[in-house]
Coordinates of C-alpha atoms in Angstrom, one line a residue:
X1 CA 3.4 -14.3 -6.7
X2 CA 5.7 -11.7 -6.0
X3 CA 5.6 -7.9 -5.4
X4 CA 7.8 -5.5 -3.3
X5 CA 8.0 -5.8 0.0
X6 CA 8.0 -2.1 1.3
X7 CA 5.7 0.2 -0.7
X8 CA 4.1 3.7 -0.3
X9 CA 3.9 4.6 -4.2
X10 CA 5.6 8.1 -3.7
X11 CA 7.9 10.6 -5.3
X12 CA 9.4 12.7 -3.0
X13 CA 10.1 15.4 -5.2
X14 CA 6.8 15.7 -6.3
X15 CA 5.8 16.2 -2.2
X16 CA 3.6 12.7 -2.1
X17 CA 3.1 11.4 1.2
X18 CA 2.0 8.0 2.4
X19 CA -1.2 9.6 5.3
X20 CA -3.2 12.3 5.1
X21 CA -2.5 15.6 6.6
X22 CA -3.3 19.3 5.6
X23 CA -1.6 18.0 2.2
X24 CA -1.2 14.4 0.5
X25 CA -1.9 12.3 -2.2
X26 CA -4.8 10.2 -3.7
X27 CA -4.9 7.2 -6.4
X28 CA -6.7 7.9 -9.1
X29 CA -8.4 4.7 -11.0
X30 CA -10.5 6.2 -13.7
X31 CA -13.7 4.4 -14.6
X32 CA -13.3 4.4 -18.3
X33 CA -9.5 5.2 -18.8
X34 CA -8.9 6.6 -22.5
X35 CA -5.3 5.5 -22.6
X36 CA -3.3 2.9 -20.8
X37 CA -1.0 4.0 -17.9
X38 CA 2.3 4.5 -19.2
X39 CA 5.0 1.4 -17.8
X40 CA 8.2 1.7 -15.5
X41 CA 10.7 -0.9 -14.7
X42 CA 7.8 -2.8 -12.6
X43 CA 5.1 -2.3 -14.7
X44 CA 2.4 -0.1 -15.7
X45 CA 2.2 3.2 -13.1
X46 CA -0.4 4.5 -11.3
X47 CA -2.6 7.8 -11.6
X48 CA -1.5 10.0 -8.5
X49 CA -3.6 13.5 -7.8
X50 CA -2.1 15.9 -5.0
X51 CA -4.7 17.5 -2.8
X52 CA -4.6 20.1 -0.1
X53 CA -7.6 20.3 2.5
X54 CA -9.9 22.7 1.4
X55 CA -8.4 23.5 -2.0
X56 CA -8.6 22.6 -5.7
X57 CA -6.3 19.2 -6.6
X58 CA -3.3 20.2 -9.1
X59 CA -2.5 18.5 -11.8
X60 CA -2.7 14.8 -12.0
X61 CA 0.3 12.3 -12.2
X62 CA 1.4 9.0 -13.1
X63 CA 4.6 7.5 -11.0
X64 CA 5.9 3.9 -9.6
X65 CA 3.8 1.7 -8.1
X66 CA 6.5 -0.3 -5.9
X67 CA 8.8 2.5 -4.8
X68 CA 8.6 5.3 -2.7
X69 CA 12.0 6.6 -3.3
X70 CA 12.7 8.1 -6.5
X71 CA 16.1 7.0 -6.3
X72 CA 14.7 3.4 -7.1
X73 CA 12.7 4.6 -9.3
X74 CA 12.5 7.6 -10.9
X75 CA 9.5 7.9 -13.3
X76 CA 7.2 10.8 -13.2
X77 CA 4.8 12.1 -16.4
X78 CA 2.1 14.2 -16.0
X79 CA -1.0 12.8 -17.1
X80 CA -1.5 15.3 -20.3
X81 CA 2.0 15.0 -20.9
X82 CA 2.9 14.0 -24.5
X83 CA 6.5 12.4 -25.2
X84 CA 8.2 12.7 -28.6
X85 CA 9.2 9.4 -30.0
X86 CA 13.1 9.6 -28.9
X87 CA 11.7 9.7 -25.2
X88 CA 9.3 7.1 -25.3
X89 CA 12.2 4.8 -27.4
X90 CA 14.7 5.7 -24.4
X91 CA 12.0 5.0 -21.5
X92 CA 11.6 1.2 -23.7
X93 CA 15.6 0.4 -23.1
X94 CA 15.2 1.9 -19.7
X95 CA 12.6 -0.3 -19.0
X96 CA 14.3 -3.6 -20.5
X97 CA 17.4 -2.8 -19.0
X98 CA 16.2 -2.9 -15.4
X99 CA 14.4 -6.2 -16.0
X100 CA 15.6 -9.1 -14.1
X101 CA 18.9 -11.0 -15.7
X102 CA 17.1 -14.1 -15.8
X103 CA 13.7 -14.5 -17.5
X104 CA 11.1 -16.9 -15.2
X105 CA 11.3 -19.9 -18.2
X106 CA 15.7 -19.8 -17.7
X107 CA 14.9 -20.0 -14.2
X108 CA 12.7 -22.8 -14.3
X109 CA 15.0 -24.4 -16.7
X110 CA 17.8 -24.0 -14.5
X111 CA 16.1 -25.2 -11.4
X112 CA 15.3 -28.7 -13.3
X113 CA 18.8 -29.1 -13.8
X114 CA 19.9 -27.9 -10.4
X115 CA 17.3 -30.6 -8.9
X116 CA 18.6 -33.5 -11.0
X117 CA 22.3 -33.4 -9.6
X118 CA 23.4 -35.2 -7.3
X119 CA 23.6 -33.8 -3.2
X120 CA 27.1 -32.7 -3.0
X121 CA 27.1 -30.8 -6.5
X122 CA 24.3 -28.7 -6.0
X123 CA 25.7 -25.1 -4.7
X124 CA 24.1 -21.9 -3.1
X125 CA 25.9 -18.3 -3.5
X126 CA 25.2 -16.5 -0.6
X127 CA 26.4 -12.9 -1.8
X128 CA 24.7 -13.6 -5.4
X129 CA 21.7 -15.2 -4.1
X130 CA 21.8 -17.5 -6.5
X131 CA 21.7 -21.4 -7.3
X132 CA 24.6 -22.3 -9.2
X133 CA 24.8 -25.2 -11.7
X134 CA 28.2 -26.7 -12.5
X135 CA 29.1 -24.4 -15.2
X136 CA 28.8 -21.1 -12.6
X137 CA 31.2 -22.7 -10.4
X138 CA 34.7 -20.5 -11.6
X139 CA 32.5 -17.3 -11.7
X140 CA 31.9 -17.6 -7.8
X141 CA 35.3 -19.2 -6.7
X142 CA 36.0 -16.0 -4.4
X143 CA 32.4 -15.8 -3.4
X144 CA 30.7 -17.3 -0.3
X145 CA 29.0 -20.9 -1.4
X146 CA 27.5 -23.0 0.4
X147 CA 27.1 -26.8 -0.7
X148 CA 24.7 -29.8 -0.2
X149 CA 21.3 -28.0 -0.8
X150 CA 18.4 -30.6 0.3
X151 CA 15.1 -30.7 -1.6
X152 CA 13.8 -29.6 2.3
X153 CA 16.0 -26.3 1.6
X154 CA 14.4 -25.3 -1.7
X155 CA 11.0 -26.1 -0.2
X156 CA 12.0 -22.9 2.4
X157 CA 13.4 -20.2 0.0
X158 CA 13.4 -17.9 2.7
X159 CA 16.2 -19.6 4.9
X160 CA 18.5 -19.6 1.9
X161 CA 17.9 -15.9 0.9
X162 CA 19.2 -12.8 3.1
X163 CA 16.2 -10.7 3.4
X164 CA 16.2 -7.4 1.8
X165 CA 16.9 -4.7 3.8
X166 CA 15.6 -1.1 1.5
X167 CA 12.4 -0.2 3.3
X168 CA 11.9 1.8 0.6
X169 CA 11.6 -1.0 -2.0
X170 CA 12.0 -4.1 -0.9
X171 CA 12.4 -4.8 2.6
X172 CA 11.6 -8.2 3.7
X173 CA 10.3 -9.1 6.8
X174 CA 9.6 -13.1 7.9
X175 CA 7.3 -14.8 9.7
X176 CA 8.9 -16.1 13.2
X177 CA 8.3 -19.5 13.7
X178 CA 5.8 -19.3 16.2
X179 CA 3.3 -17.3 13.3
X180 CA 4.2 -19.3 10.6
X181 CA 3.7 -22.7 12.0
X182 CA 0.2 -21.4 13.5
X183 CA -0.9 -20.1 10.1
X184 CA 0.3 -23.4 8.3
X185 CA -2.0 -25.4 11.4
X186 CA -4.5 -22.8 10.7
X187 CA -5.0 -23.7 7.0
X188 CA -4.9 -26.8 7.8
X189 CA -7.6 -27.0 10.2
X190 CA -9.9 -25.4 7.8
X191 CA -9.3 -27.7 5.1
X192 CA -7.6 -25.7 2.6
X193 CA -5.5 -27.8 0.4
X194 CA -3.8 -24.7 -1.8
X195 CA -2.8 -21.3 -1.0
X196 CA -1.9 -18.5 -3.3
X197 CA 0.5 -16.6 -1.6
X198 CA 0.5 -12.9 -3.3
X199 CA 4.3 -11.4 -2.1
X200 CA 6.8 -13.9 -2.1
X201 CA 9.5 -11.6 -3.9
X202 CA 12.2 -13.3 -5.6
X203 CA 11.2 -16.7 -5.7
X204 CA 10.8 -17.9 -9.1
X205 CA 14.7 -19.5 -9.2
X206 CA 12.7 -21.9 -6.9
X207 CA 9.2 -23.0 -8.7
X208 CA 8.4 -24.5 -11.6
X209 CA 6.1 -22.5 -13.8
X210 CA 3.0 -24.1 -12.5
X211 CA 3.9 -22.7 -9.2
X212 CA 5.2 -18.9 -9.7
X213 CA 4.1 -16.0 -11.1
X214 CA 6.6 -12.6 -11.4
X215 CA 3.6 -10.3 -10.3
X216 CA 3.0 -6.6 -8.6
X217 CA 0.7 -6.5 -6.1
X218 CA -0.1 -2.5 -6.8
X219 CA -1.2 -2.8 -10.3
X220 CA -2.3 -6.5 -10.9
X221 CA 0.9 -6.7 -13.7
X222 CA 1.7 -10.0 -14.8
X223 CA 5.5 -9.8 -16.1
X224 CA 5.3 -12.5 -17.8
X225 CA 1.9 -11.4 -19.5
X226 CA -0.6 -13.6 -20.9
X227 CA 0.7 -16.9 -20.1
X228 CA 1.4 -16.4 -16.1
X229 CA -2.1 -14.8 -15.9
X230 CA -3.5 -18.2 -17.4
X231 CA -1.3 -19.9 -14.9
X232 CA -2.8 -18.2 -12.0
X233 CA -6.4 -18.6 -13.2
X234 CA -5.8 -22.3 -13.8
X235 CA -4.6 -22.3 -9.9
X236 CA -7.6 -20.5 -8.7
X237 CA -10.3 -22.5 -10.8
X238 CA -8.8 -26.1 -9.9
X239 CA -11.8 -28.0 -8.9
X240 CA -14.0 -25.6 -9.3
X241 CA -12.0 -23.1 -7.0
X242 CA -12.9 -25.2 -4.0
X243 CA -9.5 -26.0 -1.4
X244 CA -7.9 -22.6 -1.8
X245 CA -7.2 -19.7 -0.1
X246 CA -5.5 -16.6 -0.6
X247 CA -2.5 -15.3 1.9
X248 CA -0.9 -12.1 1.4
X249 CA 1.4 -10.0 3.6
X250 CA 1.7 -6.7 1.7
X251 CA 3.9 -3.9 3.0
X252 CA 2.6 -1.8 5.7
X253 CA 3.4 1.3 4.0
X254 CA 1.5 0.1 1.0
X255 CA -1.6 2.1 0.0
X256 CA -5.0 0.3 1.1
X257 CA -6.7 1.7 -1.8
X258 CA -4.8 -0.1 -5.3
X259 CA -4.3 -3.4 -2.9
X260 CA -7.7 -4.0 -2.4
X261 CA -8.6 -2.9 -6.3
X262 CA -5.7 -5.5 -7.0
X263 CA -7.3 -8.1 -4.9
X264 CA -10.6 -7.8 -6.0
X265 CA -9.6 -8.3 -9.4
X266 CA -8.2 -12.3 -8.0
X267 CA -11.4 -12.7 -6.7
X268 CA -13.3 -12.1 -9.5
X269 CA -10.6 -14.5 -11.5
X270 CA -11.7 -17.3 -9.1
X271 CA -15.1 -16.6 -9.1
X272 CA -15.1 -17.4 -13.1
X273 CA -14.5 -20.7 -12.2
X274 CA -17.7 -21.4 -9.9
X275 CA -21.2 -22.6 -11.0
X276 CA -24.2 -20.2 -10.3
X277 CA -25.2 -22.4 -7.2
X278 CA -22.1 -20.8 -5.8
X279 CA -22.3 -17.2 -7.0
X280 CA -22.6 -15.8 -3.2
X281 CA -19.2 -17.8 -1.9
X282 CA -16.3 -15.6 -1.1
X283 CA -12.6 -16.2 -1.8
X284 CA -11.6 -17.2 1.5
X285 CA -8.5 -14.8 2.3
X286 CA -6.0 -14.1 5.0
X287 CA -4.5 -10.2 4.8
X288 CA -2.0 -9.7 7.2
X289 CA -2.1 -6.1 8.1
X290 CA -1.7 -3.7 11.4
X291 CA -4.8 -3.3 13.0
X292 CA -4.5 0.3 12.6
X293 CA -5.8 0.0 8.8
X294 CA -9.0 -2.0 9.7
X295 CA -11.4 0.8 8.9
X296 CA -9.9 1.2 5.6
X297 CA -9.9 -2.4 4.8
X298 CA -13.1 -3.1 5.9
X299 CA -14.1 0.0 4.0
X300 CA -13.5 -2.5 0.9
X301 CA -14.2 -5.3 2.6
X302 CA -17.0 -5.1 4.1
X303 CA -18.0 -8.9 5.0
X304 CA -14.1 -9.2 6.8
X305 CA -12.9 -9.1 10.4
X306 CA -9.7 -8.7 12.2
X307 CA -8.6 -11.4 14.2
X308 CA -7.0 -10.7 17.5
X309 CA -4.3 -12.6 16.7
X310 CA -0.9 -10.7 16.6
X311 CA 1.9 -11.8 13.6
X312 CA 5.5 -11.7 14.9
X313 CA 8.1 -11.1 12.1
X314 CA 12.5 -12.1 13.2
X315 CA 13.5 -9.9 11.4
X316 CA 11.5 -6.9 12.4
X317 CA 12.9 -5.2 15.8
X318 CA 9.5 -3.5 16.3
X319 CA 6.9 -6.9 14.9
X320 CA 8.4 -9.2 17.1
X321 CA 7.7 -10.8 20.8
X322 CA 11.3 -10.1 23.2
X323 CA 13.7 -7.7 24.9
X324 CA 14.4 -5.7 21.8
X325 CA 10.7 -5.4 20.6
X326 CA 7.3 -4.4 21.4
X327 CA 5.1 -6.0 23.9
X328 CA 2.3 -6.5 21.7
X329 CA 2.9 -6.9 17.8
X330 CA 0.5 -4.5 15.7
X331 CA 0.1 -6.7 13.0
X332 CA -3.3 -8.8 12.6
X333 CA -5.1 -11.1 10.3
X334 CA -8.2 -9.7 8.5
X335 CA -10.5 -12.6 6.8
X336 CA -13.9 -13.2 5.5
X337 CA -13.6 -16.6 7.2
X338 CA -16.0 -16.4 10.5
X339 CA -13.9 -15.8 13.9
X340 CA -15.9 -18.2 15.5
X341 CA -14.4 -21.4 12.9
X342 CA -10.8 -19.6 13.8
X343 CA -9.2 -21.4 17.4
X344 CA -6.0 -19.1 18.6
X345 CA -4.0 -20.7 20.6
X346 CA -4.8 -20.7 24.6
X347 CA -0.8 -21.4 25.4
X348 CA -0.4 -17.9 23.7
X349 CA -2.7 -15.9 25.9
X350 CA -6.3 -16.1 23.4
X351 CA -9.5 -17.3 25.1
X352 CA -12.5 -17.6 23.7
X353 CA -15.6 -15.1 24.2
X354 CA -18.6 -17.0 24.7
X355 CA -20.7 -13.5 23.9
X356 CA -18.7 -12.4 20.5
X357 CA -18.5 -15.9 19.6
X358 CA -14.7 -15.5 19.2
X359 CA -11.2 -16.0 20.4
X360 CA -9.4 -12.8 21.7
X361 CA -6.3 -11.7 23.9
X362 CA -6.7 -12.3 27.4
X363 CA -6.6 -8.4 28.0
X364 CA -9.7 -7.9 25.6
X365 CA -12.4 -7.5 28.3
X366 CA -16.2 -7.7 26.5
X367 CA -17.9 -4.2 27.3
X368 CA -21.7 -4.3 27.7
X369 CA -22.0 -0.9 26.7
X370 CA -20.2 -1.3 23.0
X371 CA -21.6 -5.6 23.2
X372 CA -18.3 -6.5 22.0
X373 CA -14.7 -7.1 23.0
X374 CA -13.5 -3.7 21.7
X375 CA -9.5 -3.6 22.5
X376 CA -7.9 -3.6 19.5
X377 CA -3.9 -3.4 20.3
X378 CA -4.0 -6.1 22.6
X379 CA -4.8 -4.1 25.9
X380 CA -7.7 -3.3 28.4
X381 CA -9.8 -0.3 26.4
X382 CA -12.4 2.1 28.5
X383 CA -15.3 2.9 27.5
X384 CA -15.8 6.9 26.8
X385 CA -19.8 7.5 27.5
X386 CA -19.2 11.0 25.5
X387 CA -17.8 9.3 22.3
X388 CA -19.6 6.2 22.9
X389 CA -17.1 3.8 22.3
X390 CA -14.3 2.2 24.0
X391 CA -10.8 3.9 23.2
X392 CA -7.5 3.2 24.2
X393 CA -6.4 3.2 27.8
X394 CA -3.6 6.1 27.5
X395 CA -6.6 8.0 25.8
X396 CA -8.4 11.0 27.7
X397 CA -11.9 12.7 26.3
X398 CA -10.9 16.2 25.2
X399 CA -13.8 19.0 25.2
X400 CA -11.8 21.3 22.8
X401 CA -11.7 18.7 20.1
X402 CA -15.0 17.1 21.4
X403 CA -13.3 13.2 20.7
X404 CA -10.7 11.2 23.0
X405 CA -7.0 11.9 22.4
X406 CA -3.4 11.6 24.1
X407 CA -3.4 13.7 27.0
X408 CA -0.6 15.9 24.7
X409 CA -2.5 16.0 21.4
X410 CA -2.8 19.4 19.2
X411 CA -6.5 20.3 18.9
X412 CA -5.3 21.7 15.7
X413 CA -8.7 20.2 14.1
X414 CA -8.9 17.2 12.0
X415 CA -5.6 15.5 10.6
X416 CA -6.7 12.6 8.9
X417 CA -10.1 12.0 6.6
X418 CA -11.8 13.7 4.0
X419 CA -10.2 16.5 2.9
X420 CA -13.0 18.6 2.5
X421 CA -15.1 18.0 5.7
X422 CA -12.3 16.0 7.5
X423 CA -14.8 13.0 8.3
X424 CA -13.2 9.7 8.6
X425 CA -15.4 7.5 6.8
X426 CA -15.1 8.8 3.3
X427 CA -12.0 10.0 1.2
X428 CA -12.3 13.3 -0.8
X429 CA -13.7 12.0 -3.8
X430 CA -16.5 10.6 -2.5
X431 CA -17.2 13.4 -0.2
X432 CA -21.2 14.4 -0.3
X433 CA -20.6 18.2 0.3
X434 CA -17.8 18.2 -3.2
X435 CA -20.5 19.6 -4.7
X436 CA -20.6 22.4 -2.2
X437 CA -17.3 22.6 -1.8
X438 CA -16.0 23.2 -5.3
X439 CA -18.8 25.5 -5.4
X440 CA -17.7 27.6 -2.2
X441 CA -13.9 27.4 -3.6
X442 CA -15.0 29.0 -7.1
X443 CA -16.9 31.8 -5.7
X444 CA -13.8 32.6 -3.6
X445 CA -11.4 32.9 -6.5
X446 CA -13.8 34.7 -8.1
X447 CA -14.0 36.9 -5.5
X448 CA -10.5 37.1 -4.9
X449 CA -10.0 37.7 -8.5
X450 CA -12.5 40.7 -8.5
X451 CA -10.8 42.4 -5.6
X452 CA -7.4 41.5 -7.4
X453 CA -8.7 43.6 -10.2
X454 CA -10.0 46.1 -8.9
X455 CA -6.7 47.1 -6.9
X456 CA -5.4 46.8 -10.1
X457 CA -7.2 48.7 -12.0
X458 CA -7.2 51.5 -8.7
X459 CA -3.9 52.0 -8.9
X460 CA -4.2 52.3 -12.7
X461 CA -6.7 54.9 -11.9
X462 CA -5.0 56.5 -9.4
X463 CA -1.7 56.9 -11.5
X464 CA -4.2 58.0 -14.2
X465 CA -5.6 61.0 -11.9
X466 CA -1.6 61.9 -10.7
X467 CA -0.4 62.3 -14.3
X468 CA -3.4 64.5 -14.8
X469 CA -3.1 66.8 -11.8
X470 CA 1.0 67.3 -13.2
X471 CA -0.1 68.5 -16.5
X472 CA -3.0 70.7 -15.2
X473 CA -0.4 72.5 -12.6
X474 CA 2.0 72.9 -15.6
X475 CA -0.3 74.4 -17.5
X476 CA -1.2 76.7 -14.7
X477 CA 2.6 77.4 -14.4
X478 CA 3.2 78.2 -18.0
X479 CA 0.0 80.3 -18.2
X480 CA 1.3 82.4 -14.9
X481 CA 4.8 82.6 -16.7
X482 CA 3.1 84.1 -19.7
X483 CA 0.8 86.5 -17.9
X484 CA 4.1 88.1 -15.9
X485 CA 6.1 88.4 -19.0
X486 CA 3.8 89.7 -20.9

């Protein structure tokens, strides 16, 4: 399946921003949606609401789902926004223009007959990207082609195609060696005997159509409608949907929130296919993630745990083991699967904790205060006795903010949370004092609107009284005039 590699659904004109501040933006999903979400190049949008802490949301939005650049994409319609018929026409040809040159059935076409010739006829353009059959030969003469593509090659897509390099659309990052042959072992100690691998972007010159879908990871959008959703569901409900398990590798910068919606929605495809004996199973699931976004995963996910195992990417200067990159890798794997049926490798510096009943990193020492290994980056963490939890080593207890921090923190109050009470648990819409809230915020503009008024209607008054006092001294005037002259 594939979706964009780097995502943060934004428009930057519009001031949307990918974490919460004293500003920012939520997804909307309503529960009964009257219309449809109108559709971009990749598919149908999502409902955006800008929110500022402590004040009413504005108007509600619908932009991109996959970029957060609008230079890649630039659609943006307010939600009560109606279109005449010449707009919504040109939006159409916008929309079919942008799709790929190639639709998924001439690609699986094409990729029968590039399989059926022989060794040294079957060609790779490196600057296209693109397997070439005989009769695309002359079109890439000045191009660089390589020759003699194996069947092993078109097994590994990813060492024929150059990654992407747009962080703001499609950046591709890879799996080093190291992380992909330990996942592949992985799934194959467990058993599993398919995997649906949700971003693989563009893959589908390689599969046959029992083996690709064109797909958006943001907004559960088949391209290829009907008939690669039944393709998918077919996958998931082979043998009862026993043998598989789902892999994805979103983009960091991707919103928690319509990922896990999306994901939820393939897990409730597979779960057609089981018998009532089985209604409590889960989809077993790997989501590679940074450890940073466990709360909010596990917010949606509440039966899954983050492994301590850290994901190295090649192509990633910062994701990667080495000189040029980080000590420790951020990137984990959250799963349903119990830790304790999950062996990480010793050789890579995991060991296993007898009392968690789970492998972790060497470093991860198991604090009797918290009962658990706690470290969550890879290092030693302390345990605070104020906060009551163990927190980073770097990490002092401030009594301004009344929490552990960086020694050079602002105690500016609370950056991230709810919006309303800035709590971390919750997000503003489900906040318990909204009630109170919207309440407080109306009886200020009220009030703000009475005093408004009455300045207004003071200075009315007082120019009122001023033209009053002119006439009355003028008549005075006149009067005095009259009296002398007379």
């Amino acid at each position: 399946m594939a979706a964009p590699r780097d995502w943060l659904g934004t428009v930057e004109a519009e001031g949307i921003a990918g974490r919460q501040g004293s500003s920012g933006v939520e997804v909307v999903f309503p529960s009964d949606p009257a219309t449809p979400a109108p559709l971009c190049p990749h598919g149908p949008t999502l409902l955006f609401v800008k929110v500022n802490q402590g004040k009413k949301g504005t108007r509600r939005f619908y932009a991109c789902s996959a970029c957060r650049d609008r230079k890649d994409c630039n659609f943006f319609q307010w939600e009560d926004e109606k279109l005449s018929g010449a707009r919504l026409a040109a939006r159409e040809a916008h929309n079919q223009k942008c799709q790929p040159p190639l639709s998924r059935m001439q690609c699986v076409e094409r990729y029968v007959k590039f399989i059926e010739l022989p060794l040294s006829q079957r060609k790779f353009c490196k600057e296209c990207q693109q397997l070439l059959l005989p009769d695309d030969w002359e079109k890439h003469q000045e191009h660089r082609v390589v020759g003699d593509i194996s069947i092993t090659q078109l097994k590994r897509p990813s060492q024929l195609l150059y990654p992407l390099e747009n962080k703001k659309t499609n950046a591709q990052y890879l799996f080093a060696d190291r992380s992909c042959q330990f996942l592949v072992d992985l799934l194959s100690t467990l058993g599993f005997t398919r995997v649906l691998c949700v971003g693989t972007p563009r893959y589908s010159q390689f599969y046959m159509e029992d083996s690709f879908c064109h797909y958006n990871m943001f907004n559960h959008h088949f391209f290829d409608g009907k008939a690669a959703l039944e393709v998918c569901r077919t996958f998931l409900q082979e043998d009862k949907g026993e043998g598989v398990i789902m892999v994805t590798d979103p983009p960091f910068g991707g919103l928690v929130e319509p990922l896990a919606v999306t994901f939820k929605k393939l897990i409730a495809m597979w779960k057609e296919g089981q018998s009532q004996d089985s209604s409590q199973k889960e989809l077993p699931i790997f989501w590679i993630f940074p450890y940073f976004f466990e709360f909010r995963i596990r917010q949606f996910f509440p039966s899954f745990c983050m492994l301590d195992y850290q994901v190295d990417y090649d192509n990633h200067a910062l994701y990667k083991h080495g000189k040029t990159g980080r000590k420790q890798s951020p990137v984990r794997i959250f799963t349903n699967i119990p830790p304790n049926k999950i062996i990480l490798p010793s050789e890579e510096g995991y060991r296993f904790c007898p009392l968690c009943q789970r492998y972790v990193s060497l470093e991860n020492q198991h604090c009797e205060h918290c009962n658990s290994c706690t470290s969550k980056d890879g290092r030693k963490w302390n345990h605070c006795f104020l906060c009551k939890k163990c927190v980073k080593p770097s990490w002092i207890h401030c009594s301004i903010c009344s929490h552990c921090a960086l020694p050079d923190h602002s105690c500016g109050g609370p950056k991230d949370g709810c919006f309303i009470c800035g709590e971390l648990d919750h997000k503003r819409s489900t906040c318990p004092n909204i009630a109170t809230s919207k309440k407080v915020n109306k009886a200020v503009r009220k009030q703000k609107q009475r005093k408004s008024n009455k300045m207004k209607m003071g200075t009315t008054k007082g120019q009122s009284m001023n033209h009053t006092s002119v006439t009355r001294k003028k008549s005075r005037r006149e009067r005095a005039h009259q009296y002398l002259c007379s």
